[in-house]
PDB file of C-alpha atoms and ligand atoms in Angstrom:
ATOM      1  CA  UNK A 439     -18.509  -4.611  -2.238  1.00 38.00           C
ATOM      2  CA  UNK A 440     -16.756  -6.886   0.220  1.00 41.00           C
ATOM      3  CA  UNK A 441     -18.320  -5.248   3.237  1.00 36.00           C
ATOM      4  CA  UNK A 442     -16.596  -7.498   5.739  1.00 39.00           C
ATOM      5  CA  UNK A 443     -13.325  -5.893   4.635  1.00 46.00           C
ATOM      6  CA  UNK A 444     -14.285  -2.325   5.203  1.00 47.00           C
ATOM      7  CA  UNK A 445     -15.272  -1.097   8.618  1.00 43.00           C
ATOM      8  CA  UNK A 446     -17.949   1.568   8.590  1.00 40.00           C
ATOM      9  CA  UNK A 447     -17.094   5.144   9.504  1.00 40.00           C
ATOM     10  CA  UNK A 448     -18.043   6.410  12.916  1.00 37.00           C
ATOM     11  CA  UNK A 449     -19.139   9.915  13.846  1.00 33.00           C
ATOM     12  CA  UNK A 450     -16.119  12.218  13.745  1.00 36.00           C
ATOM     13  CA  UNK A 451     -14.928  13.035  17.218  1.00 36.00           C
ATOM     14  CA  UNK A 452     -14.192  16.648  17.992  1.00 39.00           C
ATOM     15  CA  UNK A 453     -11.292  16.065  20.316  1.00 42.00           C
ATOM     16  CA  UNK A 454      -7.775  16.804  19.112  1.00 51.00           C
ATOM     17  CA  UNK A 455      -6.427  13.479  20.314  1.00 53.00           C
ATOM     18  CA  UNK A 456      -9.070  11.603  18.365  1.00 53.00           C
ATOM     19  CA  UNK A 457      -8.349  13.745  15.324  1.00 60.00           C
ATOM     20  CA  UNK A 458      -4.640  12.948  15.450  1.00 64.00           C
ATOM     21  CA  UNK A 459      -5.441   9.258  15.889  1.00 65.00           C
ATOM     22  CA  UNK A 460      -7.898   9.330  13.001  1.00 65.00           C
ATOM     23  CA  UNK A 461      -5.427  11.171  10.785  1.00 71.00           C
ATOM     24  CA  UNK A 462      -2.634   8.638  10.908  1.00 69.00           C
ATOM     25  CA  UNK A 463      -3.603   5.369  12.604  1.00 74.00           C
ATOM     26  CA  UNK A 464      -3.983   2.712   9.873  1.00 75.00           C
ATOM     27  CA  UNK A 465      -7.027   1.102  11.489  1.00 68.00           C
ATOM     28  CA  UNK A 466      -8.822   4.308  12.521  1.00 70.00           C
ATOM     29  CA  UNK A 467     -12.172   4.741  10.752  1.00 70.00           C
ATOM     30  CA  UNK A 468     -12.943   8.255  12.045  1.00 65.00           C
ATOM     31  CA  UNK A 469     -12.244   9.867   8.652  1.00 66.00           C
ATOM     32  CA  UNK A 470     -13.998   7.205   6.577  1.00 69.00           C
ATOM     33  CA  UNK A 471     -13.778   3.520   5.747  1.00 76.00           C
ATOM     34  CA  UNK A 472     -10.424   2.060   4.820  1.00 86.00           C
ATOM     35  CA  UNK A 473      -9.083  -1.342   3.852  1.00 89.00           C
ATOM     36  CA  UNK A 474      -6.293  -2.551   6.132  1.00 90.00           C
ATOM     37  CA  UNK A 475      -6.550  -6.355   6.056  1.00 89.00           C
ATOM     38  CA  UNK A 476      -7.302  -9.078   3.517  1.00 90.00           C
ATOM     39  CA  UNK A 477     -10.304 -11.307   4.343  1.00 86.00           C
ATOM     40  CA  UNK A 478      -8.379 -14.581   4.615  1.00 88.00           C
ATOM     41  CA  UNK A 479      -5.405 -15.362   6.864  1.00 88.00           C
ATOM     42  CA  UNK A 480      -3.602 -17.076   3.972  1.00 91.00           C
ATOM     43  CA  UNK A 481      -3.900 -14.058   1.642  1.00 94.00           C
ATOM     44  CA  UNK A 482      -0.968 -11.639   1.747  1.00 96.00           C
ATOM     45  CA  UNK A 483      -1.189  -8.348  -0.139  1.00 97.00           C
ATOM     46  CA  UNK A 484       2.249  -6.917  -0.948  1.00 98.00           C
ATOM     47  CA  UNK A 485       2.106  -3.171  -1.546  1.00 98.00           C
ATOM     48  CA  UNK A 486       4.883  -0.793  -2.661  1.00 98.00           C
ATOM     49  CA  UNK A 487       4.745   2.977  -2.294  1.00 98.00           C
ATOM     50  CA  UNK A 488       6.568   6.030  -3.682  1.00 98.00           C
ATOM     51  CA  UNK A 489       7.638   4.678  -7.085  1.00 98.00           C
ATOM     52  CA  UNK A 490       8.216   4.279  -9.891  1.00 98.00           C
ATOM     53  CA  UNK A 491      11.944   4.286  -9.158  1.00 98.00           C
ATOM     54  CA  UNK A 492      14.193   3.357 -12.126  1.00 98.00           C
ATOM     55  CA  UNK A 493      16.938   2.210  -9.723  1.00 98.00           C
ATOM     56  CA  UNK A 494      14.773  -0.364  -7.941  1.00 98.00           C
ATOM     57  CA  UNK A 495      11.366  -1.001  -9.556  1.00 98.00           C
ATOM     58  CA  UNK A 496      12.734  -3.081 -12.518  1.00 98.00           C
ATOM     59  CA  UNK A 497      14.681  -5.303 -10.095  1.00 98.00           C
ATOM     60  CA  UNK A 498      11.612  -5.633  -7.891  1.00 98.00           C
ATOM     61  CA  UNK A 499       9.480  -6.652 -10.894  1.00 98.00           C
ATOM     62  CA  UNK A 500      12.007  -9.376 -11.764  1.00 98.00           C
ATOM     63  CA  UNK A 501      12.108 -10.579  -8.159  1.00 98.00           C
ATOM     64  CA  UNK A 502       8.301 -10.771  -7.993  1.00 98.00           C
ATOM     65  CA  UNK A 503       8.217 -12.636 -11.325  1.00 98.00           C
ATOM     66  CA  UNK A 504      10.741 -15.192 -10.060  1.00 98.00           C
ATOM     67  CA  UNK A 505       8.420 -15.944  -7.150  1.00 97.00           C
ATOM     68  CA  UNK A 506       5.201 -15.666  -9.198  1.00 97.00           C
ATOM     69  CA  UNK A 507       3.957 -12.952  -6.843  1.00 98.00           C
ATOM     70  CA  UNK A 508       1.529 -10.192  -7.836  1.00 98.00           C
ATOM     71  CA  UNK A 509       1.593  -6.927  -5.908  1.00 98.00           C
ATOM     72  CA  UNK A 510       0.041  -3.459  -5.753  1.00 98.00           C
ATOM     73  CA  UNK A 511       2.081  -0.323  -6.550  1.00 98.00           C
ATOM     74  CA  UNK A 512       0.929   3.018  -5.119  1.00 98.00           C
ATOM     75  CA  UNK A 513       2.738   5.392  -7.453  1.00 98.00           C
ATOM     76  CA  UNK A 514       3.413   9.137  -7.243  1.00 98.00           C
ATOM     77  CA  UNK A 515       1.978  11.086 -10.209  1.00 98.00           C
ATOM     78  CA  UNK A 516       5.014  13.277 -10.900  1.00 98.00           C
ATOM     79  CA  UNK A 517       7.231  10.161 -10.965  1.00 98.00           C
ATOM     80  CA  UNK A 518       4.761   8.444 -13.301  1.00 98.00           C
ATOM     81  CA  UNK A 519       5.197  11.314 -15.792  1.00 98.00           C
ATOM     82  CA  UNK A 520       9.004  10.925 -15.549  1.00 98.00           C
ATOM     83  CA  UNK A 521       8.951   7.159 -16.184  1.00 98.00           C
ATOM     84  CA  UNK A 522       5.707   6.237 -17.952  1.00 98.00           C
ATOM     85  CA  UNK A 523       7.174   3.153 -19.639  1.00 98.00           C
ATOM     86  CA  UNK A 524       8.088   1.710 -16.256  1.00 98.00           C
ATOM     87  CA  UNK A 525       4.521   2.233 -15.017  1.00 98.00           C
ATOM     88  CA  UNK A 526       3.158   0.547 -18.132  1.00 98.00           C
ATOM     89  CA  UNK A 527       5.538  -2.342 -17.442  1.00 98.00           C
ATOM     90  CA  UNK A 528       4.233  -2.730 -13.864  1.00 98.00           C
ATOM     91  CA  UNK A 529       0.702  -3.183 -15.218  1.00 98.00           C
ATOM     92  CA  UNK A 530       1.855  -5.384 -18.124  1.00 98.00           C
ATOM     93  CA  UNK A 531       3.405  -7.825 -15.650  1.00 98.00           C
ATOM     94  CA  UNK A 532       0.045  -8.293 -13.943  1.00 98.00           C
ATOM     95  CA  UNK A 533       0.437  -5.990 -10.969  1.00 98.00           C
ATOM     96  CA  UNK A 534      -2.109  -3.432  -9.799  1.00 98.00           C
ATOM     97  CA  UNK A 535      -1.509   0.328  -9.938  1.00 98.00           C
ATOM     98  CA  UNK A 536      -2.807   2.559  -7.154  1.00 98.00           C
ATOM     99  CA  UNK A 537      -2.951   6.330  -6.627  1.00 98.00           C
ATOM    100  CA  UNK A 538      -0.503   7.848  -4.082  1.00 98.00           C
ATOM    101  CA  UNK A 539      -1.171  11.538  -4.986  1.00 98.00           C
ATOM    102  CA  UNK A 540       0.741  13.674  -7.462  1.00 98.00           C
ATOM    103  CA  UNK A 541       3.411  15.250  -5.230  1.00 98.00           C
ATOM    104  CA  UNK A 542       3.164  13.280  -1.952  1.00 98.00           C
ATOM    105  CA  UNK A 543       1.942  16.059   0.393  1.00 97.00           C
ATOM    106  CA  UNK A 544       0.677  15.521   3.919  1.00 96.00           C
ATOM    107  CA  UNK A 545      -3.045  15.593   3.110  1.00 95.00           C
ATOM    108  CA  UNK A 546      -3.958  16.449   6.687  1.00 93.00           C
ATOM    109  CA  UNK A 547      -2.831  20.001   5.856  1.00 94.00           C
ATOM    110  CA  UNK A 548      -4.342  20.150   2.345  1.00 96.00           C
ATOM    111  CA  UNK A 549      -7.641  21.988   1.695  1.00 97.00           C
ATOM    112  CA  UNK A 550     -10.352  20.090  -0.225  1.00 97.00           C
ATOM    113  CA  UNK A 551      -9.542  21.683  -3.621  1.00 98.00           C
ATOM    114  CA  UNK A 552      -5.842  20.893  -3.322  1.00 98.00           C
ATOM    115  CA  UNK A 553      -6.638  17.359  -2.179  1.00 98.00           C
ATOM    116  CA  UNK A 554      -8.918  16.820  -5.200  1.00 98.00           C
ATOM    117  CA  UNK A 555      -6.203  18.093  -7.565  1.00 98.00           C
ATOM    118  CA  UNK A 556      -3.519  15.894  -6.022  1.00 98.00           C
ATOM    119  CA  UNK A 557      -5.622  12.779  -6.569  1.00 98.00           C
ATOM    120  CA  UNK A 558      -6.853  13.792 -10.037  1.00 98.00           C
ATOM    121  CA  UNK A 559      -3.394  14.626 -11.382  1.00 98.00           C
ATOM    122  CA  UNK A 560      -2.049  11.260 -10.233  1.00 98.00           C
ATOM    123  CA  UNK A 561      -4.961   9.413 -11.843  1.00 98.00           C
ATOM    124  CA  UNK A 562      -4.400  11.329 -15.114  1.00 98.00           C
ATOM    125  CA  UNK A 563      -0.701  10.420 -15.067  1.00 98.00           C
ATOM    126  CA  UNK A 564      -1.519   6.727 -14.578  1.00 98.00           C
ATOM    127  CA  UNK A 565      -4.122   6.889 -17.374  1.00 98.00           C
ATOM    128  CA  UNK A 566      -1.603   8.476 -19.742  1.00 98.00           C
ATOM    129  CA  UNK A 567       1.089   5.919 -18.914  1.00 98.00           C
ATOM    130  CA  UNK A 568      -0.849   2.677 -18.587  1.00 98.00           C
ATOM    131  CA  UNK A 569      -4.277   3.390 -20.100  1.00 98.00           C
ATOM    132  CA  UNK A 570      -6.211   2.507 -16.961  1.00 97.00           C
ATOM    133  CA  UNK A 571      -7.827   4.276 -14.063  1.00 97.00           C
ATOM    134  CA  UNK A 572      -6.731   3.405 -10.515  1.00 98.00           C
ATOM    135  CA  UNK A 573      -9.417   2.162  -8.138  1.00 97.00           C
ATOM    136  CA  UNK A 574      -7.318   2.241  -4.979  1.00 97.00           C
ATOM    137  CA  UNK A 575      -5.746   5.118  -3.098  1.00 98.00           C
ATOM    138  CA  UNK A 576      -3.165   5.278  -0.339  1.00 98.00           C
ATOM    139  CA  UNK A 577      -2.593   8.590   1.500  1.00 97.00           C
ATOM    140  CA  UNK A 578       1.038   9.767   1.779  1.00 97.00           C
ATOM    141  CA  UNK A 579       2.474   9.074   5.247  1.00 95.00           C
ATOM    142  CA  UNK A 580      -0.909   7.500   6.011  1.00 94.00           C
ATOM    143  CA  UNK A 581      -2.272  10.960   6.867  1.00 94.00           C
ATOM    144  CA  UNK A 582      -5.945  11.637   6.233  1.00 93.00           C
ATOM    145  CA  UNK A 583      -8.240  14.631   6.694  1.00 93.00           C
ATOM    146  CA  UNK A 584     -11.977  14.841   7.454  1.00 93.00           C
ATOM    147  CA  UNK A 585     -12.792  15.462   3.757  1.00 94.00           C
ATOM    148  CA  UNK A 586     -10.382  12.944   2.190  1.00 96.00           C
ATOM    149  CA  UNK A 587     -12.737   9.948   2.368  1.00 95.00           C
ATOM    150  CA  UNK A 588     -15.483  11.743   0.406  1.00 95.00           C
ATOM    151  CA  UNK A 589     -13.049  12.956  -2.256  1.00 97.00           C
ATOM    152  CA  UNK A 590     -11.554   9.471  -2.714  1.00 97.00           C
ATOM    153  CA  UNK A 591     -15.059   8.008  -3.001  1.00 96.00           C
ATOM    154  CA  UNK A 592     -16.252  10.620  -5.524  1.00 97.00           C
ATOM    155  CA  UNK A 593     -13.224   9.868  -7.689  1.00 98.00           C
ATOM    156  CA  UNK A 594     -14.245   6.206  -7.747  1.00 97.00           C
ATOM    157  CA  UNK A 595     -11.543   4.919  -5.439  1.00 97.00           C
ATOM    158  CA  UNK A 596     -11.219   3.220  -2.058  1.00 95.00           C
ATOM    159  CA  UNK A 597      -8.607   4.006   0.594  1.00 96.00           C
ATOM    160  CA  UNK A 598      -6.054   1.325   1.444  1.00 96.00           C
ATOM    161  CA  UNK A 599      -3.940   1.394   4.594  1.00 95.00           C
ATOM    162  CA  UNK A 600      -1.909  -1.554   5.931  1.00 94.00           C
ATOM    163  CA  UNK A 601      -1.592  -4.074   8.738  1.00 93.00           C
ATOM    164  CA  UNK A 602       2.223  -4.077   8.797  1.00 95.00           C
ATOM    165  CA  UNK A 603       4.593  -1.161   8.168  1.00 97.00           C
ATOM    166  CA  UNK A 604       8.124  -2.463   8.810  1.00 97.00           C
ATOM    167  CA  UNK A 605       9.833   0.908   8.204  1.00 97.00           C
ATOM    168  CA  UNK A 606      12.006   0.012   5.211  1.00 97.00           C
ATOM    169  CA  UNK A 607      12.909   3.700   4.718  1.00 96.00           C
ATOM    170  CA  UNK A 608      14.963   3.690   7.927  1.00 96.00           C
ATOM    171  CA  UNK A 609      18.760   3.571   7.846  1.00 94.00           C
ATOM    172  CA  UNK A 610      18.993   0.024   9.208  1.00 96.00           C
ATOM    173  CA  UNK A 611      20.441  -3.273   7.972  1.00 97.00           C
ATOM    174  CA  UNK A 612      18.683  -5.796   5.740  1.00 97.00           C
ATOM    175  CA  UNK A 613      18.725  -8.203   8.711  1.00 98.00           C
ATOM    176  CA  UNK A 614      16.872  -5.644  10.817  1.00 98.00           C
ATOM    177  CA  UNK A 615      14.258  -5.219   8.108  1.00 98.00           C
ATOM    178  CA  UNK A 616      13.928  -8.979   7.602  1.00 98.00           C
ATOM    179  CA  UNK A 617      13.253  -9.427  11.317  1.00 98.00           C
ATOM    180  CA  UNK A 618      10.642  -6.652  11.229  1.00 98.00           C
ATOM    181  CA  UNK A 619       8.679  -8.694   8.667  1.00 97.00           C
ATOM    182  CA  UNK A 620       8.542 -11.770  10.925  1.00 96.00           C
ATOM    183  CA  UNK A 621       4.909 -11.102  12.089  1.00 93.00           C
ATOM    184  CA  UNK A 622       3.586 -12.181   8.671  1.00 94.00           C
ATOM    185  CA  UNK A 623       5.028 -15.672   9.090  1.00 93.00           C
ATOM    186  CA  UNK A 624       3.773 -15.767  12.684  1.00 90.00           C
ATOM    187  CA  UNK A 625       0.246 -14.889  11.528  1.00 87.00           C
ATOM    188  CA  UNK A 626       0.372 -17.502   8.753  1.00 86.00           C
ATOM    189  CA  UNK A 627       1.451 -20.231  11.182  1.00 84.00           C
ATOM    190  CA  UNK A 628      -1.487 -19.508  13.484  1.00 79.00           C
ATOM    191  CA  UNK A 629      -3.983 -20.114  10.623  1.00 62.00           C
ATOM    192  CA  UNK A 630      -6.768 -18.496  12.612  1.00 56.00           C
ATOM    193  CA  UNK A 631     -10.225 -19.106  11.189  1.00 55.00           C
ATOM    194  CA  UNK A 632     -12.161 -16.002  10.114  1.00 51.00           C
ATOM    195  CA  UNK A 633     -13.851 -14.287  13.028  1.00 49.00           C
ATOM    196  CA  UNK A 634     -11.507 -15.533  15.701  1.00 50.00           C
ATOM    197  CA  UNK A 635      -8.830 -12.878  15.605  1.00 48.00           C
ATOM    198  CA  UNK A 636      -8.258  -9.185  15.691  1.00 47.00           C
ATOM    199  CA  UNK A 637     -10.675  -7.092  13.641  1.00 48.00           C
ATOM    200  CA  UNK A 638     -13.531  -9.586  13.506  1.00 48.00           C
ATOM    201  CA  UNK A 639     -11.976 -11.911  10.958  1.00 50.00           C
ATOM    202  CA  UNK A 640      -9.933  -9.379   8.976  1.00 49.00           C
ATOM    203  CA  UNK A 641      -6.947 -11.595   9.214  1.00 80.00           C
ATOM    204  CA  UNK A 642      -4.704 -11.461   6.175  1.00 91.00           C
ATOM    205  CA  UNK A 643      -1.866  -8.957   6.108  1.00 94.00           C
ATOM    206  CA  UNK A 644      -1.444  -5.916   3.897  1.00 96.00           C
ATOM    207  CA  UNK A 645       2.300  -5.255   3.935  1.00 97.00           C
ATOM    208  CA  UNK A 646       3.477  -1.705   3.151  1.00 98.00           C
ATOM    209  CA  UNK A 647       6.974  -1.427   1.667  1.00 98.00           C
ATOM    210  CA  UNK A 648       8.658   1.157  -0.578  1.00 98.00           C
ATOM    211  CA  UNK A 649      10.308   0.803  -3.987  1.00 98.00           C
ATOM    212  CA  UNK A 650      10.839   4.581  -4.191  1.00 98.00           C
ATOM    213  CA  UNK A 651      11.303   7.651  -2.044  1.00 98.00           C
ATOM    214  CA  UNK A 652       8.938  10.609  -2.205  1.00 98.00           C
ATOM    215  CA  UNK A 653      11.651  13.279  -1.810  1.00 97.00           C
ATOM    216  CA  UNK A 654      14.139  12.076  -4.454  1.00 97.00           C
ATOM    217  CA  UNK A 655      14.465   9.676  -7.380  1.00 96.00           C
ATOM    218  CA  UNK A 656      16.866   6.708  -7.538  1.00 97.00           C
ATOM    219  CA  UNK A 657      16.519   5.927  -3.837  1.00 97.00           C
ATOM    220  CA  UNK A 658      18.427   2.884  -2.639  1.00 97.00           C
ATOM    221  CA  UNK A 659      15.897   0.245  -1.596  1.00 98.00           C
ATOM    222  CA  UNK A 660      18.216  -2.756  -1.943  1.00 97.00           C
ATOM    223  CA  UNK A 661      17.488  -3.750   1.671  1.00 98.00           C
ATOM    224  CA  UNK A 662      13.801  -4.005   0.800  1.00 98.00           C
ATOM    225  CA  UNK A 663      14.726  -6.304  -2.102  1.00 98.00           C
ATOM    226  CA  UNK A 664      17.011  -8.382   0.162  1.00 98.00           C
ATOM    227  CA  UNK A 665      14.312  -8.830   2.798  1.00 98.00           C
ATOM    228  CA  UNK A 666      11.827  -9.903   0.111  1.00 98.00           C
ATOM    229  CA  UNK A 667      14.392 -12.295  -1.391  1.00 98.00           C
ATOM    230  CA  UNK A 668      14.548 -13.929   2.035  1.00 98.00           C
ATOM    231  CA  UNK A 669      10.815 -13.996   2.749  1.00 98.00           C
ATOM    232  CA  UNK A 670       9.034 -14.650  -0.572  1.00 98.00           C
ATOM    233  CA  UNK A 671       9.933 -18.376  -0.798  1.00 98.00           C
ATOM    234  CA  UNK A 672       9.344 -18.860   2.940  1.00 97.00           C
ATOM    235  CA  UNK A 673       5.929 -17.186   2.800  1.00 97.00           C
ATOM    236  CA  UNK A 674       4.968 -19.438  -0.092  1.00 96.00           C
ATOM    237  CA  UNK A 675       6.144 -22.515   1.856  1.00 95.00           C
ATOM    238  CA  UNK A 676       3.841 -21.405   4.688  1.00 94.00           C
ATOM    239  CA  UNK A 677       0.923 -21.542   2.248  1.00 94.00           C
ATOM    240  CA  UNK A 678       0.485 -17.804   1.768  1.00 96.00           C
ATOM    241  CA  UNK A 679      -1.112 -16.620  -1.478  1.00 96.00           C
ATOM    242  CA  UNK A 680       0.121 -13.317  -2.905  1.00 97.00           C
ATOM    243  CA  UNK A 681      -2.836 -11.174  -3.919  1.00 97.00           C
ATOM    244  CA  UNK A 682      -3.331  -7.679  -5.291  1.00 97.00           C
ATOM    245  CA  UNK A 683      -5.650  -5.366  -3.378  1.00 96.00           C
ATOM    246  CA  UNK A 684      -8.392  -5.931  -5.995  1.00 95.00           C
ATOM    247  CA  UNK A 685      -8.064  -9.695  -5.667  1.00 93.00           C
ATOM    248  CA  UNK A 686      -8.257  -9.386  -1.887  1.00 89.00           C
ATOM    249  CA  UNK A 687     -11.311  -7.149  -1.994  1.00 86.00           C
ATOM    250  CA  UNK A 688     -13.253  -9.237  -4.486  1.00 73.00           C
ATOM    251  CA  UNK A 689     -15.010  -8.672  -7.770  1.00 50.00           C
ATOM    252  CA  UNK A 690     -17.737  -6.461  -6.323  1.00 44.00           C
ATOM    253  CA  UNK A 691     -15.257  -3.723  -5.501  1.00 49.00           C
ATOM    254  CA  UNK A 692     -13.394  -4.162  -8.804  1.00 43.00           C
ATOM    255  CA  UNK A 693     -16.534  -3.771 -10.859  1.00 37.00           C
TER     256      UNK A 693
HETATM  257 ZN1   ZN B 398       4.499   7.493   0.315  1.00 86.25          ZN
END
């Protein structure tokens, strides 16, 4: 396992403020180890949550193909059952599928049995659609509970958070969203050597965007596509390499 990627868990703090921090902060390790950066400043992991979405995902796949970019899709199980062919297509085009629960609940309020079922049902849906088992899990809304880490681990997965969450679900313009993604280019220009920056060398970005919407199908994510249309060629010109989460984490975690 690429241990430099995954900070070790610390003893759970009993204070409510620490609990709230641990439940939602992407870099908090209170509720178990998570992946929130790639190991190299020039590696960018694009991740898309809340699909598959028949209104957007096919266009996104074409856009990624045009820029020869591979990404990771954290899909919702009940949507996978609605559009299994689309999920198969995501995998067939060389992207990675991840588990984003079956019905997108806030897991902070889910008991262990319900949490286990949410993850299992999503994995079964992905298996049915694409014939493979996901190795990566992202909690809905980024919310975790004290027992989530153990459940994810026992189901053979690792938890993935993010380093940048631009907020592409907000009712803002494409220009606003494009500007919110500027930090990735800023990080790439700095070209910091491993060990010299935030997180002890965990320097590459994991970008969290959305091709779907957990509460309804056919969500309009055209602004997400527009912002990517702007950035993908510029990121490549800056020397960034587009990697899936498995590629970022290395063979040890894949196997
Ligand atoms: Zn989500």
